[in-house]
XYZ file of C-alpha atoms in Angstrom:
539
model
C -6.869 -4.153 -11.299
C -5.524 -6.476 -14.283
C -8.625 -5.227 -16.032
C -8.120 -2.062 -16.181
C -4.195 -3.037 -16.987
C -4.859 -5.101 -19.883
C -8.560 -3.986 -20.391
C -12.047 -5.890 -20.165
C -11.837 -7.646 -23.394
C -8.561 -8.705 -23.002
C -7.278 -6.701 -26.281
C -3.923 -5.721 -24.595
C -3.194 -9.312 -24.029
C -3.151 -9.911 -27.643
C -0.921 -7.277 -28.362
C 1.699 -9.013 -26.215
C 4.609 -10.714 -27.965
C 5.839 -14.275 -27.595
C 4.336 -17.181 -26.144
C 4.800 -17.538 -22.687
C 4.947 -14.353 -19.861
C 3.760 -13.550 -15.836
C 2.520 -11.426 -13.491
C 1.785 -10.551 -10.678
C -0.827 -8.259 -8.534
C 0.404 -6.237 -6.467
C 0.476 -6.295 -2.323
C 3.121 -5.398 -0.706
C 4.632 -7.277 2.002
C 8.043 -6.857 3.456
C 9.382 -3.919 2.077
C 7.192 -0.678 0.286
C 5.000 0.094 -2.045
C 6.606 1.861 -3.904
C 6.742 1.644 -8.520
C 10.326 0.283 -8.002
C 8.966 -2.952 -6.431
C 6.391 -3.318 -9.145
C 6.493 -7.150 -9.600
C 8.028 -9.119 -11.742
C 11.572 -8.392 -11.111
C 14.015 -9.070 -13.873
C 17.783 -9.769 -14.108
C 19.522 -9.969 -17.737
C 22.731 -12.576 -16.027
C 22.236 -15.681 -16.188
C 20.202 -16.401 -19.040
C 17.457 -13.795 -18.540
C 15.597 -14.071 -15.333
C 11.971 -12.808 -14.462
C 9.876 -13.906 -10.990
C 7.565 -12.950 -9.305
C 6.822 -13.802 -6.048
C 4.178 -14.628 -3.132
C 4.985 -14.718 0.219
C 7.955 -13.808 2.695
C 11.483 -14.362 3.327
C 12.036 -14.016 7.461
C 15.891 -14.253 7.051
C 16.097 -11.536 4.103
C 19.309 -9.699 6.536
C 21.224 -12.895 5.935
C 20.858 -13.386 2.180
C 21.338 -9.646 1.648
C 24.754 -10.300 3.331
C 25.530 -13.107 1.002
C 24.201 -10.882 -2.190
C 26.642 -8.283 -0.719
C 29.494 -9.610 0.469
C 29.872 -13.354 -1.411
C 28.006 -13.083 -4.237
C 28.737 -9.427 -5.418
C 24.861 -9.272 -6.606
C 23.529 -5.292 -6.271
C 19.807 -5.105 -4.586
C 18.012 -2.511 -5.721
C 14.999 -2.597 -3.396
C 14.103 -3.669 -0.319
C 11.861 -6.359 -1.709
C 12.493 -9.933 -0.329
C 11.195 -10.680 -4.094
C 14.157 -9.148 -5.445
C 16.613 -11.642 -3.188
C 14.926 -14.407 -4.094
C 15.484 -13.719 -7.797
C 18.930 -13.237 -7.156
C 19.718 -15.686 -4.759
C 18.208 -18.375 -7.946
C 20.384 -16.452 -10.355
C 23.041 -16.512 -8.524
C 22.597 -20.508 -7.971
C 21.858 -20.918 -11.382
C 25.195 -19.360 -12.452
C 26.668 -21.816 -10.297
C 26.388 -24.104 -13.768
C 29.095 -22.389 -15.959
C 27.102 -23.017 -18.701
C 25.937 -21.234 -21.633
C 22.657 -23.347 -21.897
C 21.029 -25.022 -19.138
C 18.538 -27.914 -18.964
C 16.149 -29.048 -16.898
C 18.352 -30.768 -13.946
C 20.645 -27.545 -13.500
C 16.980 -25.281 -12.705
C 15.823 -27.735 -10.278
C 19.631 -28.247 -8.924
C 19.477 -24.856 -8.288
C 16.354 -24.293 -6.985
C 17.265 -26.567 -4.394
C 20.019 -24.897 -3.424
C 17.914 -21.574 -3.412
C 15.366 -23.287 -0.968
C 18.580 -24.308 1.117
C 19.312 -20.195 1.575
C 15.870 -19.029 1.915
C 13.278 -19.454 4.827
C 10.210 -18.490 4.738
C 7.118 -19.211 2.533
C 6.573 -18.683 -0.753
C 4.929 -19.097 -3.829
C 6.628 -18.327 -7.456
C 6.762 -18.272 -11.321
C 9.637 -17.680 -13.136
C 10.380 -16.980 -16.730
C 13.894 -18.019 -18.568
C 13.800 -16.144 -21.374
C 14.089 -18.927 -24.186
C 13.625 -21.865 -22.399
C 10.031 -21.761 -20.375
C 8.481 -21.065 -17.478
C 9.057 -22.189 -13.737
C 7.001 -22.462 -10.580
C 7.724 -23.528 -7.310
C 6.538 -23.624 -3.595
C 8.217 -23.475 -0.534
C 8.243 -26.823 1.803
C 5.606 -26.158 4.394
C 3.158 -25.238 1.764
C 1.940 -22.102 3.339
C 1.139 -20.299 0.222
C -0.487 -21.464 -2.509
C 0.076 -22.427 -6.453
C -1.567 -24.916 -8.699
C -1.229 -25.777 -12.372
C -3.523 -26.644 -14.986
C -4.130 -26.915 -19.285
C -6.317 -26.566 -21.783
C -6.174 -27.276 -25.450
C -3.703 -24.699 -27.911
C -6.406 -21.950 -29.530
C -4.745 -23.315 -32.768
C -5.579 -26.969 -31.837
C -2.103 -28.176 -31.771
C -0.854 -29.221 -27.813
C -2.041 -27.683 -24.566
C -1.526 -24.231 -22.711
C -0.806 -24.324 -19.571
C -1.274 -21.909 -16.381
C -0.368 -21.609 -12.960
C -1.859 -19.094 -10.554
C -2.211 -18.817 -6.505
C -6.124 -19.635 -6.847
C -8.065 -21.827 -9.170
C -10.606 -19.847 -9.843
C -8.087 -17.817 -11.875
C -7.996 -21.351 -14.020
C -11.444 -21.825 -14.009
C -12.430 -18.576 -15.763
C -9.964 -18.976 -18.489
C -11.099 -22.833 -19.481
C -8.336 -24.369 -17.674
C -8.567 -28.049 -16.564
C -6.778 -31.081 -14.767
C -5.969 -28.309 -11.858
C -3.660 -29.428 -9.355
C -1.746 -28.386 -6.468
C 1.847 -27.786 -6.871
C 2.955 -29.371 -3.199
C 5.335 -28.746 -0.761
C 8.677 -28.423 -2.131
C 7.962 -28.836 -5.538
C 8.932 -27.013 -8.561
C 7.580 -27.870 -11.987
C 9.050 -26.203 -15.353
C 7.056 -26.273 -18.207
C 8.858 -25.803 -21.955
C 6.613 -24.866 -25.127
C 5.453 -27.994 -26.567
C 6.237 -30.014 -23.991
C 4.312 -31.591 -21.213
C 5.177 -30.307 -17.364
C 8.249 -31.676 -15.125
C 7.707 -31.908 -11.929
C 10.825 -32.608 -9.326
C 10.809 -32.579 -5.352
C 13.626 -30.217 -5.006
C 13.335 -30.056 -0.657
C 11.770 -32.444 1.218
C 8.348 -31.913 1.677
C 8.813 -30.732 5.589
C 4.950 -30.242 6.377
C 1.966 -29.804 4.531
C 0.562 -26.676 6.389
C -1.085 -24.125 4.441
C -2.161 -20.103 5.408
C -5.295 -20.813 7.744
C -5.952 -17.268 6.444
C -6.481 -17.679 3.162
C -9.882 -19.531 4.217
C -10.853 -17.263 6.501
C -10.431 -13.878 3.883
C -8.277 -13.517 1.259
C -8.931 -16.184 -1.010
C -12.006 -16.253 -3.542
C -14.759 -18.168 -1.883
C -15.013 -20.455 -5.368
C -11.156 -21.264 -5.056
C -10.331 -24.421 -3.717
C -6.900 -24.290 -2.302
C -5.020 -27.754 -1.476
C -8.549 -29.742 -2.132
C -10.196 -27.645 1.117
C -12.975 -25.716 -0.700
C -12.829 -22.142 0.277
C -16.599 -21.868 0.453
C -17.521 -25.012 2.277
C -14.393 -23.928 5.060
C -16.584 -20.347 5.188
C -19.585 -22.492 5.898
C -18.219 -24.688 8.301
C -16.732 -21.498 10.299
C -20.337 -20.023 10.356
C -21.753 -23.082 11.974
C -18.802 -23.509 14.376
C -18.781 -19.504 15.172
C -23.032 -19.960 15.502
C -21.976 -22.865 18.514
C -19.597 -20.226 20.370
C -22.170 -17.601 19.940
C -24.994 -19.809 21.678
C -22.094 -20.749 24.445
C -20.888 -17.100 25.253
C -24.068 -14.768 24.872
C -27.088 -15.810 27.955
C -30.517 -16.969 26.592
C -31.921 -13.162 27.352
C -29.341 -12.012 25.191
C -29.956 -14.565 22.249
C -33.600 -13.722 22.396
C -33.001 -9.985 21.866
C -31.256 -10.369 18.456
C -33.495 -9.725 15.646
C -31.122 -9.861 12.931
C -27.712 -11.175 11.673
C -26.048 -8.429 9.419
C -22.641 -9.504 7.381
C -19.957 -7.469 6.943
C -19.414 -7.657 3.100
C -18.279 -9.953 0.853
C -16.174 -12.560 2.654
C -18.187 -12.813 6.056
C -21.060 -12.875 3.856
C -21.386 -16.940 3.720
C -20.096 -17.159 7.278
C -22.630 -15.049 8.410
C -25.686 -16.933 6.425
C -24.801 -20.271 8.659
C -24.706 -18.113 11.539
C -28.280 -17.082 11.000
C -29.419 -20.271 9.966
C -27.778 -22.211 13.093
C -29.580 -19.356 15.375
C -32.488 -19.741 13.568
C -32.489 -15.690 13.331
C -33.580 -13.600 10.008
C -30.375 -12.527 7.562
C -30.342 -9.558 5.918
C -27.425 -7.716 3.576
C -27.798 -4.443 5.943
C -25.000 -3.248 4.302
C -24.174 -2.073 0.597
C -20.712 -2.326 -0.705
C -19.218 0.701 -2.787
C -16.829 -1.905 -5.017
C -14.925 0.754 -6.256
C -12.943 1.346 -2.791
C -10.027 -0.810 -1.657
C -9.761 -3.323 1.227
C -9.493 -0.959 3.952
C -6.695 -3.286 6.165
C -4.142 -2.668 3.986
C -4.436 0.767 3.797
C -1.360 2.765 4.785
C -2.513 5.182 7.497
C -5.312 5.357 10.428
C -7.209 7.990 8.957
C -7.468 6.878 5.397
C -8.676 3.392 7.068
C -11.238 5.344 8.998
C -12.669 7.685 5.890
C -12.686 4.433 3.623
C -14.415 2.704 5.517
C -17.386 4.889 5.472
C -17.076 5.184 1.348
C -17.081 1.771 1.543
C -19.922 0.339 2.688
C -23.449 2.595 3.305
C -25.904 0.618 6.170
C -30.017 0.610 5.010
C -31.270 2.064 7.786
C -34.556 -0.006 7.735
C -32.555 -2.694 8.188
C -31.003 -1.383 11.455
C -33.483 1.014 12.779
C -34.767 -0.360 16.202
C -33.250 -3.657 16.035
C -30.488 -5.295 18.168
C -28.698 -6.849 15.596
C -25.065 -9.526 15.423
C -22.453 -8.374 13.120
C -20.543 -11.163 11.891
C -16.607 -10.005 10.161
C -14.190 -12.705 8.523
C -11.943 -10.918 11.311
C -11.112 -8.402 13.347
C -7.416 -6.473 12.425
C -6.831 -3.055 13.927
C -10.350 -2.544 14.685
C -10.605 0.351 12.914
C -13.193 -0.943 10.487
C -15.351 -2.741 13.226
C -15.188 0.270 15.268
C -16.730 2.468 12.458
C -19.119 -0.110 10.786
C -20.634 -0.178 14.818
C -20.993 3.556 14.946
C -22.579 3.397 11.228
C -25.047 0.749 12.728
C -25.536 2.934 15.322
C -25.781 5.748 13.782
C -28.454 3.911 11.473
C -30.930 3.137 14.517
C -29.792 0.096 15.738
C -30.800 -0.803 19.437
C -27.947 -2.694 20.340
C -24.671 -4.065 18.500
C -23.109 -7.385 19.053
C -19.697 -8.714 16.633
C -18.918 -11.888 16.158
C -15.545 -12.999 14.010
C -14.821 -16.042 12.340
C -11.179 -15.562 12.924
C -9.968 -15.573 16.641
C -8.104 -13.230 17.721
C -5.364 -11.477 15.842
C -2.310 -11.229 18.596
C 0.279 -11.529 16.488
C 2.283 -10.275 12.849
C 1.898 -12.321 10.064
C 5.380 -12.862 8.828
C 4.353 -15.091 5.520
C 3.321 -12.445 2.837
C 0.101 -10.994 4.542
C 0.983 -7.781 6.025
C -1.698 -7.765 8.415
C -0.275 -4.741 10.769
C 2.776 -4.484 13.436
C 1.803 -5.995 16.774
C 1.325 -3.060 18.508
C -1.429 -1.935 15.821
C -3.765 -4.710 16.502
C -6.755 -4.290 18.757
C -6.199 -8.065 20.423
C -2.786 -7.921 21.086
C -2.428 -6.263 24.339
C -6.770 -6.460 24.582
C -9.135 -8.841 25.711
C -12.436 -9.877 24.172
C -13.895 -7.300 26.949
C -11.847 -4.434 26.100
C -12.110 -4.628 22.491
C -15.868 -4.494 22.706
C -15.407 -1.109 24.653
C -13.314 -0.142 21.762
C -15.372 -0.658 19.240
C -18.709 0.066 20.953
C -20.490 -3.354 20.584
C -22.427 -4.942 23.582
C -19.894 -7.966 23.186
C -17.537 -8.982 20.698
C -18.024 -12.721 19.913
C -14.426 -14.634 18.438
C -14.401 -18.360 16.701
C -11.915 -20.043 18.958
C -9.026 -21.745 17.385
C -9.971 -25.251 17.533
C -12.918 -24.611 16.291
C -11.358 -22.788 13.144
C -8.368 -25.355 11.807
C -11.334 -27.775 12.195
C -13.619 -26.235 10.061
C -10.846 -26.375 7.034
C -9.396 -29.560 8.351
C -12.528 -31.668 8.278
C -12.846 -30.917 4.443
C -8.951 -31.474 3.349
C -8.349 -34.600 1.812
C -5.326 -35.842 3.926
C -6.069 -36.696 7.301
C -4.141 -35.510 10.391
C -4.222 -31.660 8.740
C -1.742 -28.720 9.676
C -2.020 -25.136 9.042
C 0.253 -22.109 9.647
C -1.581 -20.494 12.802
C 1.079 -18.183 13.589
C -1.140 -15.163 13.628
C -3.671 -16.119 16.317
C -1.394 -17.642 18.533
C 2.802 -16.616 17.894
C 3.656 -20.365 17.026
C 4.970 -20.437 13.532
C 5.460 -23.013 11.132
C 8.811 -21.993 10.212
C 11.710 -21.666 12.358
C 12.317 -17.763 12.938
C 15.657 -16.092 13.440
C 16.200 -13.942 16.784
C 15.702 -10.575 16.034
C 13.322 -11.300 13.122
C 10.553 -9.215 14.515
C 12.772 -6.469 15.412
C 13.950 -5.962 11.638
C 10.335 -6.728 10.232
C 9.073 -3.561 12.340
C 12.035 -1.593 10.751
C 11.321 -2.688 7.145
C 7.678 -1.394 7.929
C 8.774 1.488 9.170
C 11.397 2.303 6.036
C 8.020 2.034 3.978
C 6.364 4.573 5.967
C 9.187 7.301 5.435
C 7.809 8.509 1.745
C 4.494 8.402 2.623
C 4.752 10.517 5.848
C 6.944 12.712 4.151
C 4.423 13.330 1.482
C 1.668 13.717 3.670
C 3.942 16.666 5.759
C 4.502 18.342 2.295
C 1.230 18.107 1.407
C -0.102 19.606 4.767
C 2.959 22.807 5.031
C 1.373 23.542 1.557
C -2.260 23.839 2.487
C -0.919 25.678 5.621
C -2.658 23.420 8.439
C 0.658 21.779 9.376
C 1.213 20.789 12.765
C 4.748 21.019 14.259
C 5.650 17.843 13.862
C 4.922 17.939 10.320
C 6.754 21.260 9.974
C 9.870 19.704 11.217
C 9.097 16.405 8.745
C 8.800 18.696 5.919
C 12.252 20.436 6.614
C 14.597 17.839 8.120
C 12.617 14.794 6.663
C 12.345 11.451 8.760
C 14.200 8.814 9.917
C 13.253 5.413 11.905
C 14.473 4.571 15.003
C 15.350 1.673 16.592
C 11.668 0.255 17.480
C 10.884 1.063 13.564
C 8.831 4.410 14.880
C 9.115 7.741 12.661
C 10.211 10.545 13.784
C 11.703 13.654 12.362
C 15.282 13.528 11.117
C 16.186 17.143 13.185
C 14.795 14.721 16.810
C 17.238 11.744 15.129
C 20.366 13.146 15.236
C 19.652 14.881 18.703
C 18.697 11.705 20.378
C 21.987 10.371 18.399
C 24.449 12.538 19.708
C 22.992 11.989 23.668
C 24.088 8.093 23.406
C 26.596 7.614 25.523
C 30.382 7.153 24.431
C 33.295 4.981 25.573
C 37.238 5.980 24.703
C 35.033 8.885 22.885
C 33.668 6.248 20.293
C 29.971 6.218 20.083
C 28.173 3.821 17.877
C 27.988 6.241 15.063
C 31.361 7.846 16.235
C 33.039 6.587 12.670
C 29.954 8.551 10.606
C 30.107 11.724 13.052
C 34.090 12.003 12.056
C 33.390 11.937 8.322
C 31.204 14.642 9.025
C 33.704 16.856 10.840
C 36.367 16.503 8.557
C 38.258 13.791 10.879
C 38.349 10.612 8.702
C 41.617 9.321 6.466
C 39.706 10.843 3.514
C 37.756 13.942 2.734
C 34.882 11.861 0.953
C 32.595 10.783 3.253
C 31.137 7.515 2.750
C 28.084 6.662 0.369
C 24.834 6.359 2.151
C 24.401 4.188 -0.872
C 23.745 3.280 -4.362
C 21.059 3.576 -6.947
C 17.492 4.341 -5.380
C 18.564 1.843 -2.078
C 20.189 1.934 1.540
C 20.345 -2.099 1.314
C 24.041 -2.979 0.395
C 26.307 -3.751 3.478
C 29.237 -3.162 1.514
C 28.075 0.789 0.983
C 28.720 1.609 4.514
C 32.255 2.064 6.109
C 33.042 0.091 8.982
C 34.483 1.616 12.182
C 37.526 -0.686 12.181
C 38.739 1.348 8.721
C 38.412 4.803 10.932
């Protein structure tokens, strides 16, 4: 993606102006994915204010209630990005003055981390003054820090990124970790200034960055990516040899990865089983992780653009799949039918992540709870679902130990939260509930372009008729459903003293209120200022 942005060569990077800047790639996590959320954000008071932003904010209702109501700061998006930018500037302003220095940022920033929960990773540009990064106190994301010498030969550049390897391929040394609760601020021409701004409250970083999205030559908090991939093939290998009987172990001829990152997982599998390994799959690199993908059907067709099985490398064999994990199941259950498809005897699946019950609320959006396979499955049921003979899982133990046993501090933590609910963070009541309407706000556009789409190629269903017409709204379990079935359901809710809970917007609408302007849905492109909406007390 940044090549094609700034081009293989780098030439557009030497166009660029000044001598500092960031960026970001983007994923979207709570809120959409939509150009308005395009990382970084920018605001021009105080000072001149760009960040961008890994991770999640899990009480993003609350601060958007301070923006609105204490701070008088407009949100533009529903990006918890864009409140954490303002909740800083806002902190920031707190200084009255028209230069700051290095003690009013990290004064600020520590008030910032007082407001925000969650975890979180972020550079920030002043404009002027330098550049900022910082990372929240559990560690859960990552960001580390490095130099090299000036092109010109006079001081050092300096770089921070969410993976080394980024470092590494741009001749950046002397990486380190930026740790738990620590922001750093780096000026041009000056060396780097680090500050503890919170309390480092545990050192627990995203088990699943090991176990897929990182790079496997990162090393993330001194645990080497690669060697944690390793170890989880050997430990996966152990479980494999527990749960499958020696007639079935016999039978497999052949351990097959699921490309790229199950690829070194799978190798110690193999090796532990003493079975052949073979790439019986070819990657198309042109086509997108498929988990991320925003509906079920464009997961499904992907997957088979994807990757493209050799059938002599299937044909007649029973052969152990081996995944980094196991999400919707929507990939697994394809990739079995491909290997079926291909000539494979029989299909076993093992994953070197255990099972997926539960939503990751730290900047991963995995899928809502009700979307993955193991959350209301067992390891019996999901096989049937996907096809396979049995569907092997690493068990937890087994997987913080294979990171743990190569981190450099003893007594290791990680944030779990996905495999098992427990969370490293504290998480507000009714968290969940809001995260599945946020998901389902970033459906809306999409749906409604897909019902366009379909009226116009005239194989609409009537569903998507009515989605075309009326458009879509999201109910109170974040499902979608069309705008016209909305206000139906809405006007069946029962009433007390003839007051309903959306008895104040239903007067506006008949002419009833104290004015004959109804109230804004809201401002600019968003629905995400309290303050836009009148309250039934002022009918």
């Amino acid at each position: 993606m940044a090549a094609k942005v700034f081009r293989d060569d780098g030439g557009r990077v030497a166009d660029l102006a000044g001598y500092m800047g960031i960026g970001h790639l983007r994923y979207p996590t709570a809120g959409s994915s939509a150009n308005a959320e395009a990382q970084p954000f920018y605001v021009n008071s105080p000072y001149g204010i760009c960040l961008s932003h890994n991770g999640n904010l899990i009480n993003a209702p609350e601060l958007k209630r301070f923006l609105d109501y204490e701070a008088h700061r407009h949100i533009n998006t529903e990006s918890d990005s864009e409140l954490m930018l303002n909740i800083f500037a806002n902190e920031l302003n707190e200084t009255k003055k028209a230069r700051v220095n290095d003690r009013d940022i990290f004064a600020a920033l520590g008030r910032m981390y007082n407001k925000c929960v969650g975890g979180w990773a972020c550079t920030a540009m002043l404009a002027g003054f330098g550049l900022i990064g910082c990372r929240d106190s559990y560690g859960i994301r990552p960001l580390v820090i490095g130099s090299r010498p000036s092109d010109n030969g006079e001081g050092m550049d300096w770089m921070m990124a969410s993976e080394s390897v980024a470092l590494d391929q741009r001749g950046f040394t002397n990486v380190m970790d930026i740790k738990p609760g620590q922001a750093v601020i780096v000026q041009k021409g000056a060396a780097p200034v680090f500050y503890q701004v919170q309390e480092m409250k545990r050192y627990a970083p995203d088990i699943f960055e090991y176990v897929y999205f990182a790079r496997p030559d990162t090393v993330i908090d001194g645990i080497s990516v690669q060697e944690s991939r390793e170890r989880m093939g050997y430990k996966l290998a152990d479980t494999i040899v527990r749960r499958l009987d020696a007639k079935e172990l016999a039978d497999i001829d052949v351990v097959i990865p699921i490309p790229e990152t199950a690829n070194t997982s799978a190798t110690c599998v193999a090796e532990r089983l003493k079975k052949p390994y073979f790439q019986g799959f070819v990657k198309n690199r042109y086509v997108f992780r498929t988990f991320i993908m925003p509906g079920q059907k464009a997961r499904e067709k992907s997957v088979r653009r994807k990757l493209n099985p050799m059938k002599v490398k299937f044909d007649g064999k029973t052969v152990l799949l081996v995944d980094d994990s196991i999400v919707r199941g929507t990939t697994s259950r394809e990739i079995v039918n491909m290997a079926r498809e291909a000539g494979a005897k029989n299909v076993y699946f093992a994953s070197c992540a255990p099972r997926i019950t539960h939503a990751h609320i730290y900047g991963i959006d995995l899928a809502s709870p009700s979307e993955l396979i193991a959350h209301h499955r067992d390891e019996y049921a999901i096989a049937k679902h996907i096809g396979a003979a049995k569907v092997i899982y690493q068990t937890l133990p087994d997987l913080k130990a294979a990171c743990a046993e190569l981190s450099p501090r003893p007594n290791q933590e990680f944030e779990v939260g996905v495999f098992c609910g427990s969370y490293v963070t504290p998480v507000e009541p009714g968290y969940f509930e809001h995260l599945e309407k946020v998901r389902g706000e970033t459906k809306k556009m999409k749906v409604m372009e897909r019902a366009r789409e379909a009226v116009a190629h005239g194989d609409a269903n009537e569903m998507e008729i009515q989605i075309a017409t009326s458009g879509v709204r999201v109910d109170q379990s974040g499902a979608l459903i069309p705008a016209s079935e909305y206000y139906a359901s809405e006007c069946s809710i029962p009433k007390v003293n003839g007051n309903g809970p959306h008895s104040g917007r239903k007067r506006w609408r008949e002419g009833e209120g104290k004015s004959t302007t109804p109230p804004k849905n809201g401002m600019d492109i968003s629905l995400h200022n309290f303050g836009d909406f009148q309250h039934e007390s002022q009918d």
